[in-house]
mmCIF file of C-alpha atoms in Angstrom:
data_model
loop_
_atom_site.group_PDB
_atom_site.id
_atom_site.type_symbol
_atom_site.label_atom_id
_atom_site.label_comp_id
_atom_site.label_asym_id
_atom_site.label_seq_id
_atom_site.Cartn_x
_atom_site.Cartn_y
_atom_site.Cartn_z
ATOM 1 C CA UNK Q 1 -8.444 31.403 2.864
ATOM 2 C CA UNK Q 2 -9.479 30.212 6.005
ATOM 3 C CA UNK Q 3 -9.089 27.241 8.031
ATOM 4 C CA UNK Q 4 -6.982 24.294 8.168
ATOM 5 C CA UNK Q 5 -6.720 21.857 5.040
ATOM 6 C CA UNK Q 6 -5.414 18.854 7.199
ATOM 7 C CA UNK Q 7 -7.881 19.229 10.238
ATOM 8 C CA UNK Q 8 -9.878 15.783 9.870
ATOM 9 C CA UNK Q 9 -10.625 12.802 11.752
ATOM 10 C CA UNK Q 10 -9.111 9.130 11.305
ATOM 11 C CA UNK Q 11 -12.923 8.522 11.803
ATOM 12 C CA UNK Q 12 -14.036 10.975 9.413
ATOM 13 C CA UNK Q 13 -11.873 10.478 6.509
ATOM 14 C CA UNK Q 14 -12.588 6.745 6.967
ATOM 15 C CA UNK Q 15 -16.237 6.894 6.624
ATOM 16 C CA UNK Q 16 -16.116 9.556 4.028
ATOM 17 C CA UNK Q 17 -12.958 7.958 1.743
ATOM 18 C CA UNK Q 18 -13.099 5.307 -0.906
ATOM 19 C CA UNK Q 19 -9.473 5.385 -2.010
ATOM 20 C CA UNK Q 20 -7.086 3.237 -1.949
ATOM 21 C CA UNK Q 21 -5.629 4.373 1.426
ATOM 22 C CA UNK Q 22 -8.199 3.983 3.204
ATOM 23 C CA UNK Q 23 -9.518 0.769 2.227
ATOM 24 C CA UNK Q 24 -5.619 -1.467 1.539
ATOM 25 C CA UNK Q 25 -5.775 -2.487 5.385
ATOM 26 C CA UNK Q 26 -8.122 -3.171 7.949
ATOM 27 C CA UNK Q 27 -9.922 -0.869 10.217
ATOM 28 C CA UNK Q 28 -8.205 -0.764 12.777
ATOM 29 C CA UNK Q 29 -4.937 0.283 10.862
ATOM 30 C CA UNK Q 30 -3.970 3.837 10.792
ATOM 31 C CA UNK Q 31 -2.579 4.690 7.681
ATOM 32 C CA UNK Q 32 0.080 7.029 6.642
ATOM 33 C CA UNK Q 33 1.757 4.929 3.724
ATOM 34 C CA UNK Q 34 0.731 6.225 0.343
ATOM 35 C CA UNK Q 35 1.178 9.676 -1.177
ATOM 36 C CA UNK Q 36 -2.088 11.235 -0.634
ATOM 37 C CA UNK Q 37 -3.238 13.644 1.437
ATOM 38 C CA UNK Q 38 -5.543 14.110 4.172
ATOM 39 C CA UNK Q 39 -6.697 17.016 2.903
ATOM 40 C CA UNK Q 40 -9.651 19.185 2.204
ATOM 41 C CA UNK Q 41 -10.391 20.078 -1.625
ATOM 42 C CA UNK Q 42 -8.761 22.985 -2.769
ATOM 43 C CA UNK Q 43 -12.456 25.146 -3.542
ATOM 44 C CA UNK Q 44 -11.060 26.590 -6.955
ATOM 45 C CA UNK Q 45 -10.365 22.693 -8.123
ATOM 46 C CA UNK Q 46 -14.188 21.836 -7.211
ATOM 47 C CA UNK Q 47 -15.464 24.462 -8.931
ATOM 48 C CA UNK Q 48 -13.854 23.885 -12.477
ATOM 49 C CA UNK Q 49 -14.623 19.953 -11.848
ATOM 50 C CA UNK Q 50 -18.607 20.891 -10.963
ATOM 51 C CA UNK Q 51 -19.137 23.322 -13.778
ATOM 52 C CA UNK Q 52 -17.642 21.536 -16.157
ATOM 53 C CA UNK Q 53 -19.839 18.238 -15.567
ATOM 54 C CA UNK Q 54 -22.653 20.661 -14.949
ATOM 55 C CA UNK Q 55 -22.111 21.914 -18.929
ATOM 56 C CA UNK Q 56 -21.132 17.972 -20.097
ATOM 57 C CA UNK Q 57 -17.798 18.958 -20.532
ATOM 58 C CA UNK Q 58 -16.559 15.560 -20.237
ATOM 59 C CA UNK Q 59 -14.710 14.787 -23.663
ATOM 60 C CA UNK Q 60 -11.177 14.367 -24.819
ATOM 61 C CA UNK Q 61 -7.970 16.439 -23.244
ATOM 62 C CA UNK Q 62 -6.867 18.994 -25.078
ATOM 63 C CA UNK Q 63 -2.801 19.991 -24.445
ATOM 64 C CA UNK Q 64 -3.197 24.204 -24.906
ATOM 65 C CA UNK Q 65 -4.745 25.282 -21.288
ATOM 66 C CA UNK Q 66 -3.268 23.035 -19.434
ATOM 67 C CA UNK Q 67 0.128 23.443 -20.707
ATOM 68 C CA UNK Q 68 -0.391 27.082 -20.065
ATOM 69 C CA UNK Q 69 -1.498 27.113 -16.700
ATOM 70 C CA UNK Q 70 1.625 25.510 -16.164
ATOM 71 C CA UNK Q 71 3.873 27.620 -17.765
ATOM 72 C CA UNK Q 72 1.970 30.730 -15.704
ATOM 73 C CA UNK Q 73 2.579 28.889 -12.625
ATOM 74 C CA UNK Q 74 6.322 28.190 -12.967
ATOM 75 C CA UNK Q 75 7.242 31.473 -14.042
ATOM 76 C CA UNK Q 76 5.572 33.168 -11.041
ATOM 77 C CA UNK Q 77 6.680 30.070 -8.751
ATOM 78 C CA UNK Q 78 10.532 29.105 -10.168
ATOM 79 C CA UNK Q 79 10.983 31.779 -12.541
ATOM 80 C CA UNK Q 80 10.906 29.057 -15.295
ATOM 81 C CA UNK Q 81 9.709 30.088 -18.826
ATOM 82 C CA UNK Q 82 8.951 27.377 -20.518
ATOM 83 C CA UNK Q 83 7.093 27.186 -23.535
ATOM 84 C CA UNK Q 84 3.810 25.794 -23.074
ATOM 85 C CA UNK Q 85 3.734 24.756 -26.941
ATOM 86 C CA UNK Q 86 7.252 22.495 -26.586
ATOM 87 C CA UNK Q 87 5.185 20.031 -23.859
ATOM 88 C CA UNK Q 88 3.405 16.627 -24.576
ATOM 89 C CA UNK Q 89 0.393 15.949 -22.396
ATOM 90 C CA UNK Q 90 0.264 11.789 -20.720
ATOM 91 C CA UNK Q 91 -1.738 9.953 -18.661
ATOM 92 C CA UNK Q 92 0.818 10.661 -15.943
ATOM 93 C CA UNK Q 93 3.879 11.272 -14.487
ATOM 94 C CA UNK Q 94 4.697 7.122 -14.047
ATOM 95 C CA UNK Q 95 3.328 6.519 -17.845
ATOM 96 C CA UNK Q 96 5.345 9.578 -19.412
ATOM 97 C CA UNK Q 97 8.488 8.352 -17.383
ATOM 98 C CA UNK Q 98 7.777 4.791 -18.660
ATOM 99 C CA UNK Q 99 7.626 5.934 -22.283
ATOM 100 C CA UNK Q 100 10.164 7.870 -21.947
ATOM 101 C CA UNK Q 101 12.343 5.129 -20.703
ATOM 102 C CA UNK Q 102 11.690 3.254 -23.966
ATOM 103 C CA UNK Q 103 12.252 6.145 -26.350
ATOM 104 C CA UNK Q 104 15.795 6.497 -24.424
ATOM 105 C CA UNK Q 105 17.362 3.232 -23.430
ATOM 106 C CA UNK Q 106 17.675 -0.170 -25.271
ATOM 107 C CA UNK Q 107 15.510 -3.533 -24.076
ATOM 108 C CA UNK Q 108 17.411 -4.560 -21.398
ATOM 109 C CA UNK Q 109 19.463 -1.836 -20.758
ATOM 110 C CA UNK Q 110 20.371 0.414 -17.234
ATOM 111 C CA UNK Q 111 18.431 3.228 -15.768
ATOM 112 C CA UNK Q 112 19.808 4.497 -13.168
ATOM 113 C CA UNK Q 113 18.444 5.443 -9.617
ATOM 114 C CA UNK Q 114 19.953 6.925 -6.282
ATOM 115 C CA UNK Q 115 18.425 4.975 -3.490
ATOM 116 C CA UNK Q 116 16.428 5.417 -1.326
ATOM 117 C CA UNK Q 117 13.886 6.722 -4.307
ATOM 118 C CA UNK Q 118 10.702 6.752 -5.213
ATOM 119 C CA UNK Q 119 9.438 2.843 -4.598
ATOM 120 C CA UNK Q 120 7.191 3.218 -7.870
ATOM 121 C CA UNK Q 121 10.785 3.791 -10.399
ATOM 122 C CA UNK Q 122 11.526 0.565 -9.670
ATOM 123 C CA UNK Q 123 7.691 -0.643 -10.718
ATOM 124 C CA UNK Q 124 8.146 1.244 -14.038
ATOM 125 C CA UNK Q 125 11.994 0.670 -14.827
ATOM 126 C CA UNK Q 126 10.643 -3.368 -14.666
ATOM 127 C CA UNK Q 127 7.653 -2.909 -16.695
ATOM 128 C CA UNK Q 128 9.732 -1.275 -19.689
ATOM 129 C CA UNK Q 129 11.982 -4.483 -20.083
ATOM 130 C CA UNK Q 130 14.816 -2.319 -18.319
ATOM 131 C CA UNK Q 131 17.123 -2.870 -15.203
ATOM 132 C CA UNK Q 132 18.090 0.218 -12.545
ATOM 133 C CA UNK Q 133 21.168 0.268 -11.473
ATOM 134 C CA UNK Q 134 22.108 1.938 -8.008
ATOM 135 C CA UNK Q 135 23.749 4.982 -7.634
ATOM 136 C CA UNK Q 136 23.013 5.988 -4.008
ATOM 137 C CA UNK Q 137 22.557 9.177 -2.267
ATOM 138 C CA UNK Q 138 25.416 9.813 0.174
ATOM 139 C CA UNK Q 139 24.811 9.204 4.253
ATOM 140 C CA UNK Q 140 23.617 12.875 4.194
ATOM 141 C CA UNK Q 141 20.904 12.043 1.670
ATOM 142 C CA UNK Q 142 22.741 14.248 -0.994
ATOM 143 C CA UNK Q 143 23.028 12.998 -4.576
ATOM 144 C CA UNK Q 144 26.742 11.360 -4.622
ATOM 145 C CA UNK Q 145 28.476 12.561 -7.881
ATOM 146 C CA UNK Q 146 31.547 10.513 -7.538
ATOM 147 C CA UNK Q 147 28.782 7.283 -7.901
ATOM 148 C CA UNK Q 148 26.789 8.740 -10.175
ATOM 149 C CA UNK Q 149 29.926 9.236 -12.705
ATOM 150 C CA UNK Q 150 31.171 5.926 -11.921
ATOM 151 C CA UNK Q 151 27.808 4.830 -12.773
ATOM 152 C CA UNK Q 152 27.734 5.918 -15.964
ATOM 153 C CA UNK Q 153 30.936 5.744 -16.932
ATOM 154 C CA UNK Q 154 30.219 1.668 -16.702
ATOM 155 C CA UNK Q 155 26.640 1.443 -18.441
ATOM 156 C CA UNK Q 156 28.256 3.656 -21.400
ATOM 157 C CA UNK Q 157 31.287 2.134 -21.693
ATOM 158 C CA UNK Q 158 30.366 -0.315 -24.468
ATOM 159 C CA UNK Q 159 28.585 2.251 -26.522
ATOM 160 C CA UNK Q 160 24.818 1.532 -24.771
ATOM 161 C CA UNK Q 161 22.358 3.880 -23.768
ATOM 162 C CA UNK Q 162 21.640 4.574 -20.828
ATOM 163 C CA UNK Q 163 19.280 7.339 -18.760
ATOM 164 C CA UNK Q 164 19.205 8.605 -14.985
ATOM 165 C CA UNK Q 165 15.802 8.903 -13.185
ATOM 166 C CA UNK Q 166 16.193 12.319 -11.304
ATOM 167 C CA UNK Q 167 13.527 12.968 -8.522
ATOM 168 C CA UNK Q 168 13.604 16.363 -7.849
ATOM 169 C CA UNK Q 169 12.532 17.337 -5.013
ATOM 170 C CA UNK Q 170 13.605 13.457 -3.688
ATOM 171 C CA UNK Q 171 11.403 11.870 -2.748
ATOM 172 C CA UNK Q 172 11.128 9.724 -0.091
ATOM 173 C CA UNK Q 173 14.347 11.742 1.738
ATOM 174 C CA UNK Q 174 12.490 15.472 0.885
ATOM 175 C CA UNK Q 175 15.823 16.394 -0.517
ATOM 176 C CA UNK Q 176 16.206 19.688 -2.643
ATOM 177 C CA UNK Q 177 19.021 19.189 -4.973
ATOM 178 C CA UNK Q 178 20.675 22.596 -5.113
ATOM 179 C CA UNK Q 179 21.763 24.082 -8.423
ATOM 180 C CA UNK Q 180 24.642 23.622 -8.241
ATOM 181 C CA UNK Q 181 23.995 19.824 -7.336
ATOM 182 C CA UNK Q 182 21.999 19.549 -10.375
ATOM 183 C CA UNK Q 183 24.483 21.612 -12.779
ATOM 184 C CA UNK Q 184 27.102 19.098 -11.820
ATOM 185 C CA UNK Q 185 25.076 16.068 -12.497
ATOM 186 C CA UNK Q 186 23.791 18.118 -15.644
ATOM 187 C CA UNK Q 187 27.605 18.278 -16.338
ATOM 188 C CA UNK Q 188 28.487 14.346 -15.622
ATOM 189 C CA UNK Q 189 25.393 13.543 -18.215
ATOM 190 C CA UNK Q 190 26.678 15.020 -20.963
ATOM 191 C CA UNK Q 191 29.859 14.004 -20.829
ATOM 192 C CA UNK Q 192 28.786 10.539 -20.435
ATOM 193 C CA UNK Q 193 26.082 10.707 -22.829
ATOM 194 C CA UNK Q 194 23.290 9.698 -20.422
ATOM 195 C CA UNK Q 195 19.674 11.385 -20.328
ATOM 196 C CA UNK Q 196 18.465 12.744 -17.401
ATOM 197 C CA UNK Q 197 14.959 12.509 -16.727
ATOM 198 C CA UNK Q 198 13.551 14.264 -14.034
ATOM 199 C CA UNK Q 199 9.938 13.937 -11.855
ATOM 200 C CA UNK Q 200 9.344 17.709 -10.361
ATOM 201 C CA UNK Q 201 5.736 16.132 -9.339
ATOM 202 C CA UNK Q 202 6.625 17.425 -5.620
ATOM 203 C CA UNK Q 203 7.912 20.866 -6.400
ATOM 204 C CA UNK Q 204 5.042 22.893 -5.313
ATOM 205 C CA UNK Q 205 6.385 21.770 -1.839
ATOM 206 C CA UNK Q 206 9.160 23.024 -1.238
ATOM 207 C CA UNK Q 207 9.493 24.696 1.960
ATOM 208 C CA UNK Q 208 10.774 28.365 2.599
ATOM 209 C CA UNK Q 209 13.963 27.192 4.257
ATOM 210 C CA UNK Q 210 14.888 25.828 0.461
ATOM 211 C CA UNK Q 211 15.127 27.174 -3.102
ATOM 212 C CA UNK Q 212 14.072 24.668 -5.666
ATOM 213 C CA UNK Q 213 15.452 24.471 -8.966
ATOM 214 C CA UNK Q 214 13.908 22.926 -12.628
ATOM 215 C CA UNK Q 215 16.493 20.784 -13.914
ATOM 216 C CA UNK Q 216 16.235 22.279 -17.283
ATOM 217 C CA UNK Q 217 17.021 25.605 -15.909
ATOM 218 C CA UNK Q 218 21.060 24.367 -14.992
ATOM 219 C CA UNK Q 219 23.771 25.033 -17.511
ATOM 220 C CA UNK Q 220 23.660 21.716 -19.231
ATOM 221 C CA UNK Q 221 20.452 20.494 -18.761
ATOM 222 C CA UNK Q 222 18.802 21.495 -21.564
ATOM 223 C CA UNK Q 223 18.952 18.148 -23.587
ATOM 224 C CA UNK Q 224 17.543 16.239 -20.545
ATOM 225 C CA UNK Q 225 13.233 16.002 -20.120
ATOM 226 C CA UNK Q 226 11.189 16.811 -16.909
ATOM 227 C CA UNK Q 227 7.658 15.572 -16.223
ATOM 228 C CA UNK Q 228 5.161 16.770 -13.709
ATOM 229 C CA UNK Q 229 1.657 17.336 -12.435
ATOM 230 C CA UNK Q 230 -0.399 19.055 -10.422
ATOM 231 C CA UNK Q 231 -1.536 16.029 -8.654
ATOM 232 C CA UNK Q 232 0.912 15.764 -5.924
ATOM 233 C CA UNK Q 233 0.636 18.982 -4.439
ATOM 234 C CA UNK Q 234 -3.102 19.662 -4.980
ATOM 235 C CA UNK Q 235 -3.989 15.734 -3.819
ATOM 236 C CA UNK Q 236 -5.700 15.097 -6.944
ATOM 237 C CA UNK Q 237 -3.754 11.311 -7.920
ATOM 238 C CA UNK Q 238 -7.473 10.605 -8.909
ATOM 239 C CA UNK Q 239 -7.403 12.987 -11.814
ATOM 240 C CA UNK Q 240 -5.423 11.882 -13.958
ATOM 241 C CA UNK Q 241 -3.135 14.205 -16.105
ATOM 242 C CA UNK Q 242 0.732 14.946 -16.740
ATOM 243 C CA UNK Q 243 3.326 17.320 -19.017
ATOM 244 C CA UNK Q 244 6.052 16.153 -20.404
ATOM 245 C CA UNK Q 245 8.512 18.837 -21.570
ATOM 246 C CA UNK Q 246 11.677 18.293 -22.868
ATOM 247 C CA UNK Q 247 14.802 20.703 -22.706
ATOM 248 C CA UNK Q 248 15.732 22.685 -26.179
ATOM 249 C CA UNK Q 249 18.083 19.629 -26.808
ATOM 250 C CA UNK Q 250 15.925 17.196 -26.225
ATOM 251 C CA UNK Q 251 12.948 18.209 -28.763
ATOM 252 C CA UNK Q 252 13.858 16.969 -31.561
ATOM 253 C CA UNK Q 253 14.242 13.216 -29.361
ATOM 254 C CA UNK Q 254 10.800 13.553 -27.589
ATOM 255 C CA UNK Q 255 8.531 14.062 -30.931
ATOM 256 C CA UNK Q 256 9.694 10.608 -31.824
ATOM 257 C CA UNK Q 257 6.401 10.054 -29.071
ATOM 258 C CA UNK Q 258 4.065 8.296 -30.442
ATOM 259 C CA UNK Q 259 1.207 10.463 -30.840
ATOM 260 C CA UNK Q 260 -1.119 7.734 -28.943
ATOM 261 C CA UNK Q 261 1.205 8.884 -25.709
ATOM 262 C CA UNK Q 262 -0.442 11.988 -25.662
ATOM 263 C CA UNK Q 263 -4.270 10.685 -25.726
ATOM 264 C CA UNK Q 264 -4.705 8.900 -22.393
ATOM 265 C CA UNK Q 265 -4.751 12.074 -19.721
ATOM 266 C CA UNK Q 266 -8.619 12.948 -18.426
ATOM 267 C CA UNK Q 267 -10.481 15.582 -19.612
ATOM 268 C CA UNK Q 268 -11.431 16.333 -16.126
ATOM 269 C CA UNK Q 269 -7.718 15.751 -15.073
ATOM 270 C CA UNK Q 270 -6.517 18.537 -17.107
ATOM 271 C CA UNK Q 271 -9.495 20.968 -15.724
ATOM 272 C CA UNK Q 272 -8.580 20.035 -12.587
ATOM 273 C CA UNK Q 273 -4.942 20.385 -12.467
ATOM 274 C CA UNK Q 274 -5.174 23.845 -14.558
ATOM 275 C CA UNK Q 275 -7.321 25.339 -12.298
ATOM 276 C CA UNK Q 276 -4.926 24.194 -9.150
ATOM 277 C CA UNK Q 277 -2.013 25.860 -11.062
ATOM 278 C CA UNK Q 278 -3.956 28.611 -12.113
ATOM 279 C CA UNK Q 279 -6.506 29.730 -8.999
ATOM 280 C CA UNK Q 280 -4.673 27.335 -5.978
ATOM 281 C CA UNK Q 281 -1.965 29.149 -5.546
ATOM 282 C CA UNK Q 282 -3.377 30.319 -2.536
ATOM 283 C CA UNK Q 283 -4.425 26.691 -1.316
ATOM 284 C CA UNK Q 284 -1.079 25.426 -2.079
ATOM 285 C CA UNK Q 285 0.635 27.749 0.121
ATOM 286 C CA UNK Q 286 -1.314 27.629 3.453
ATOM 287 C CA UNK Q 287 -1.249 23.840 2.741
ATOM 288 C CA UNK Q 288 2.664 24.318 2.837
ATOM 289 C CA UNK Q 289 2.600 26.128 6.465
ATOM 290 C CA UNK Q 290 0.561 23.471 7.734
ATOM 291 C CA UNK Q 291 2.675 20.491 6.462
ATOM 292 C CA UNK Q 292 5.754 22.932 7.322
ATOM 293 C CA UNK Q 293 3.829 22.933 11.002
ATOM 294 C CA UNK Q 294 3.654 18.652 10.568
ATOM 295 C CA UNK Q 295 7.079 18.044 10.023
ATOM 296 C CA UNK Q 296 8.559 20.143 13.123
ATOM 297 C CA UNK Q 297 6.003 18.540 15.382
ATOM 298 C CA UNK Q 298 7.243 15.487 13.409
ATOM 299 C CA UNK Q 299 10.679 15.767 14.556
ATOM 300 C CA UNK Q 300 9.706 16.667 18.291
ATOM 301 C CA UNK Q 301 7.836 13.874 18.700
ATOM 302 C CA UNK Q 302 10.121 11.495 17.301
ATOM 303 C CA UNK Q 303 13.308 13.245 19.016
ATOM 304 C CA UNK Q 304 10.726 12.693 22.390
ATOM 305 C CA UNK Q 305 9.022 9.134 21.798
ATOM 306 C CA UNK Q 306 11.679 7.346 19.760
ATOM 307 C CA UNK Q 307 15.098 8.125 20.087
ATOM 308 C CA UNK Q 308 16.541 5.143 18.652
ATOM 309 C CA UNK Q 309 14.979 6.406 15.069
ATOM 310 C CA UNK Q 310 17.067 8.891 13.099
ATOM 311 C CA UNK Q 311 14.640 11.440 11.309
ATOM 312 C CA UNK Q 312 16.354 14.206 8.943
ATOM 313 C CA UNK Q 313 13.568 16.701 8.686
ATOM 314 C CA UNK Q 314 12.670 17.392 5.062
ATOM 315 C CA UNK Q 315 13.247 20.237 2.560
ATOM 316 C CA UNK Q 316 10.405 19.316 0.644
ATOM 317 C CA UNK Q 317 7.083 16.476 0.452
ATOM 318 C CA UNK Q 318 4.832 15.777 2.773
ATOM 319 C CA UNK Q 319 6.697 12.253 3.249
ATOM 320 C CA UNK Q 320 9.360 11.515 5.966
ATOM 321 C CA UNK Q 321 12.344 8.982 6.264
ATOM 322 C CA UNK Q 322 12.650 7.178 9.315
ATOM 323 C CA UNK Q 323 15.914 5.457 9.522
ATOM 324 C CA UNK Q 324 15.153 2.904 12.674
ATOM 325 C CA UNK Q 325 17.976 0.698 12.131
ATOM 326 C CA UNK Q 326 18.944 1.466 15.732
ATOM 327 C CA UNK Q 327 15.865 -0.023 17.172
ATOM 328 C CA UNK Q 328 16.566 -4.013 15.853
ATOM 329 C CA UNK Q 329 13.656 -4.762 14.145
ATOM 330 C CA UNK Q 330 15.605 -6.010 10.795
ATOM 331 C CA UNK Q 331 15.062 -4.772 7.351
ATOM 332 C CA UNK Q 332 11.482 -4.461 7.105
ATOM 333 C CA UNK Q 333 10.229 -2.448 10.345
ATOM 334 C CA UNK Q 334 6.820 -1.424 8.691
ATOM 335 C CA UNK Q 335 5.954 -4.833 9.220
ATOM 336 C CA UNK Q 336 6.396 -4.365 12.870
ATOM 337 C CA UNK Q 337 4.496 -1.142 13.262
ATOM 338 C CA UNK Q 338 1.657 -2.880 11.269
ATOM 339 C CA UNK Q 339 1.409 -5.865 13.075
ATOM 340 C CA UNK Q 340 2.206 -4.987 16.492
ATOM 341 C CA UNK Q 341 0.964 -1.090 16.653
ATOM 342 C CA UNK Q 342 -1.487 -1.688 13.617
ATOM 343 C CA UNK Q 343 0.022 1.389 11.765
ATOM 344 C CA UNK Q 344 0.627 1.017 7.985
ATOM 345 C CA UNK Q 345 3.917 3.030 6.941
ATOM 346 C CA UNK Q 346 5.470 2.552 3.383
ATOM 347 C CA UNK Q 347 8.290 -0.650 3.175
ATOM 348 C CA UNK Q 348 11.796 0.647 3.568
ATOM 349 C CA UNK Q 349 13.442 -1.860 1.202
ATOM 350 C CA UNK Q 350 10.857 -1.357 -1.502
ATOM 351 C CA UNK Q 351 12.915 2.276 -1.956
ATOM 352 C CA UNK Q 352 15.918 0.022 -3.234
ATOM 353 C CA UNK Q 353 19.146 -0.867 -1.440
ATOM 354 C CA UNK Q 354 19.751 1.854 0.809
ATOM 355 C CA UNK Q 355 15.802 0.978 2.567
ATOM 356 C CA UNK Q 356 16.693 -1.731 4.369
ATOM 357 C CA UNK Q 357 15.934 -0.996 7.982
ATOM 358 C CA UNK Q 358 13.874 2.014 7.581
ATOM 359 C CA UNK Q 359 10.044 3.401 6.708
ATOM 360 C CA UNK Q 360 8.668 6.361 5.271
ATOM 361 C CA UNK Q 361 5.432 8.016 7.017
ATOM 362 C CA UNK Q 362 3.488 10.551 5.414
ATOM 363 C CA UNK Q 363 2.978 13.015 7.488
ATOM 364 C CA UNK Q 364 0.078 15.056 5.433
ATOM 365 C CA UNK Q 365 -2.948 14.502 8.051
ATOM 366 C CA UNK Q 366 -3.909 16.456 10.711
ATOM 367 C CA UNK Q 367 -1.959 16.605 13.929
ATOM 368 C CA UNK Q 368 -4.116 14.709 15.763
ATOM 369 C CA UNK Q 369 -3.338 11.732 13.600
ATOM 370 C CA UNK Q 370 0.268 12.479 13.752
ATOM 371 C CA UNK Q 371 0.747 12.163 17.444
ATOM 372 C CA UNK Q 372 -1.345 8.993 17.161
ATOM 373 C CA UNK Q 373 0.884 7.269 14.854
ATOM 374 C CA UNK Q 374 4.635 8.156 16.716
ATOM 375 C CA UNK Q 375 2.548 6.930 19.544
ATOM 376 C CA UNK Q 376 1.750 3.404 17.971
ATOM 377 C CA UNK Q 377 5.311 3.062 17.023
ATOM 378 C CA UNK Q 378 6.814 4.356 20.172
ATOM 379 C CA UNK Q 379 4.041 1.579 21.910
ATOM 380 C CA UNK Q 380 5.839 -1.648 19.300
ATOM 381 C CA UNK Q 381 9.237 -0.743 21.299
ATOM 382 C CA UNK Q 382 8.709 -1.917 25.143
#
């Protein structure tokens, strides 16, 4: 393959771009907020989406050739051999988390998170009837086990039930939780008789400096669930689709679905996303150099333009944690780069306690629009 996938034009990718992104805030506001990419199409996902509208194959999703494509793709990726036949397809990542949540935990009862995570866990935990309780990462951005078993220790204490949102890579710190991180909290879990469910929607991007691991690979983890998609790492939120796939211990548990769970992904979502998995492998990896490219000039620019932010570079995402609690501008400092340097970043304190003061940028655009956006914020300090 040739070329770069994130070589475009604020100008461009505005005129050309219906999404969400691009039309949330004015103009003149750069944004680098949600989790989607400036990127061009990976050719083998156009293909599969153009033939099959060009032969009206536009029906219902069918579960075998996606979950397959999968399963080929993690064993030549993770060494993972799951079985393709085990998984239940969803709608999505968020919707098989959210039913998930149900089938696990009581109305009312905890989830727990490790903030700062994923702004959206705290959307679903809330829509579910449920309430998250905080177990934060340590200062380093590692998961803290000495919380987490403290944690659940108290929501299982009176004989409820209780489960533990695992995002994995973490997302928005690009943390890779090491194995023997995750065969620890694997270990804590079982003991306390919590279910760990874990969203491996950014594992494609891991960098080369890290080794990712499936949770359901760890001793222990085999009676927790994982859920994914293609959608992150391929840029394809607009086609629908997501696996669910439970650990040996946990099938039994998981078939208690209801079978209307497994109805709502796209047809098209699934052709997409299997042909990502399936012919993008090569796609996926020059995108990685590129974004591996972005987040060193990330952390030059910052270390140049704005030394009163802290940036640890990430393992893993295309998404970037800006701790600018040293600059004064209070909890919520997205509201000063978007007012002042008309830059939209994602809210700090949406990410749960440990946000306060900070912003994530996502840093999957071209470098052009990079430089432009430390600039804005390094122009909101004089």
């Amino acid at each position: 393959m040739t070329g770069r996938i994130l070589e475009h034009t604020a100008h461009e990718l505005r005129h050309d771009r219906t999404s969400i992104k691009w039309q949330a805030y004015p103009p003149d506001v750069l944004p680098l907020w949600v989790a989607e990419m400036d990127a061009s199409p990976c050719p083998s996902v156009v293909v599969a989406v153009t033939e099959a509208m060009r032969r009206g194959d536009t029906g219902y999703a069918g579960t075998g050739k996606y979950a397959a494509a999968l399963a080929s793709f993690a064993t030549a990726e993770w060494g993972w051999d799951l079985d393709p036949g085990q998984t239940t397809q969803v709608t999505d990542v968020l919707t098989g988390i959210a039913r998930l949540i149900e089938l696990f935990t009581d109305p009312g009862g905890p989830v727990v998170v490790s903030s700062p995570v994923y702004n959206a866990f705290f959307l679903v935990i809330d829509s579910v009837g449920r309430r998250p309780v905080d177990a934060p990462l340590t200062d380093a951005g590692r998961l803290d086990l000495d919380a987490l078993a403290e944690a659940f220790r108290q929501m299982t204490a009176g004989g409820g039930r209780a489960a533990y949102l695992l995002c994995n890579p973490h997302n928005p710190t690009g943390t890779v939780h090491t194995a023997d991180e995750l065969r620890a909290l694997a270990a804590l879990a079982h003991e306390h008789g919590v279910r760990v469910l874990s969203d491996e929607i950014h594992a494609p991007l891991v960098y080369a400096t890290s080794t990712f691991t499936p949770y359901l690979t760890v001793p222990g983890g085999q009676d927790g669930v994982t859920v994914t998609a293609a959608s992150k790492a391929w840029n394809l939120a607009g086609l629908k689709a997501g696996l669910v796939i439970p650990g040996r211990e946990a099938r039994p548990a998981v078939k208690a679905l209801h079978p209307f769970v497994a109805m709502g992904a796209s047809h098209l979502g699934t052709v997409a996303q299997s042909a990502a998995w399936e012919q993008g492998r090569e796609w996926v990896r020059q995108l990685r150099c590129e974004l591996d490219d972005n987040r060193r000039l990330l952390a030059a620019l910052v270390a140049e333009q704005l030394p009163g932010v802290r940036l640890t570079t990430p393992e893993a995402t295309y998404l970037a944690w800006l701790d600018c609690r040293g600059l004064g501008l209070g909890d919520d400092p997205a509201a000063v780069f978007r007012d002042r340097g008309r830059l939209a970043l994602s809210i700090g304190p949406q990410f749960g306690a440990r946000g306060a003061g900070c912003v994530r940028l996502n840093f999957a655009t071209s470098p052009g629009i990079l430089r432009e956006a430390v600039h804005r914020m390094a122009g909101c300090l004089g």
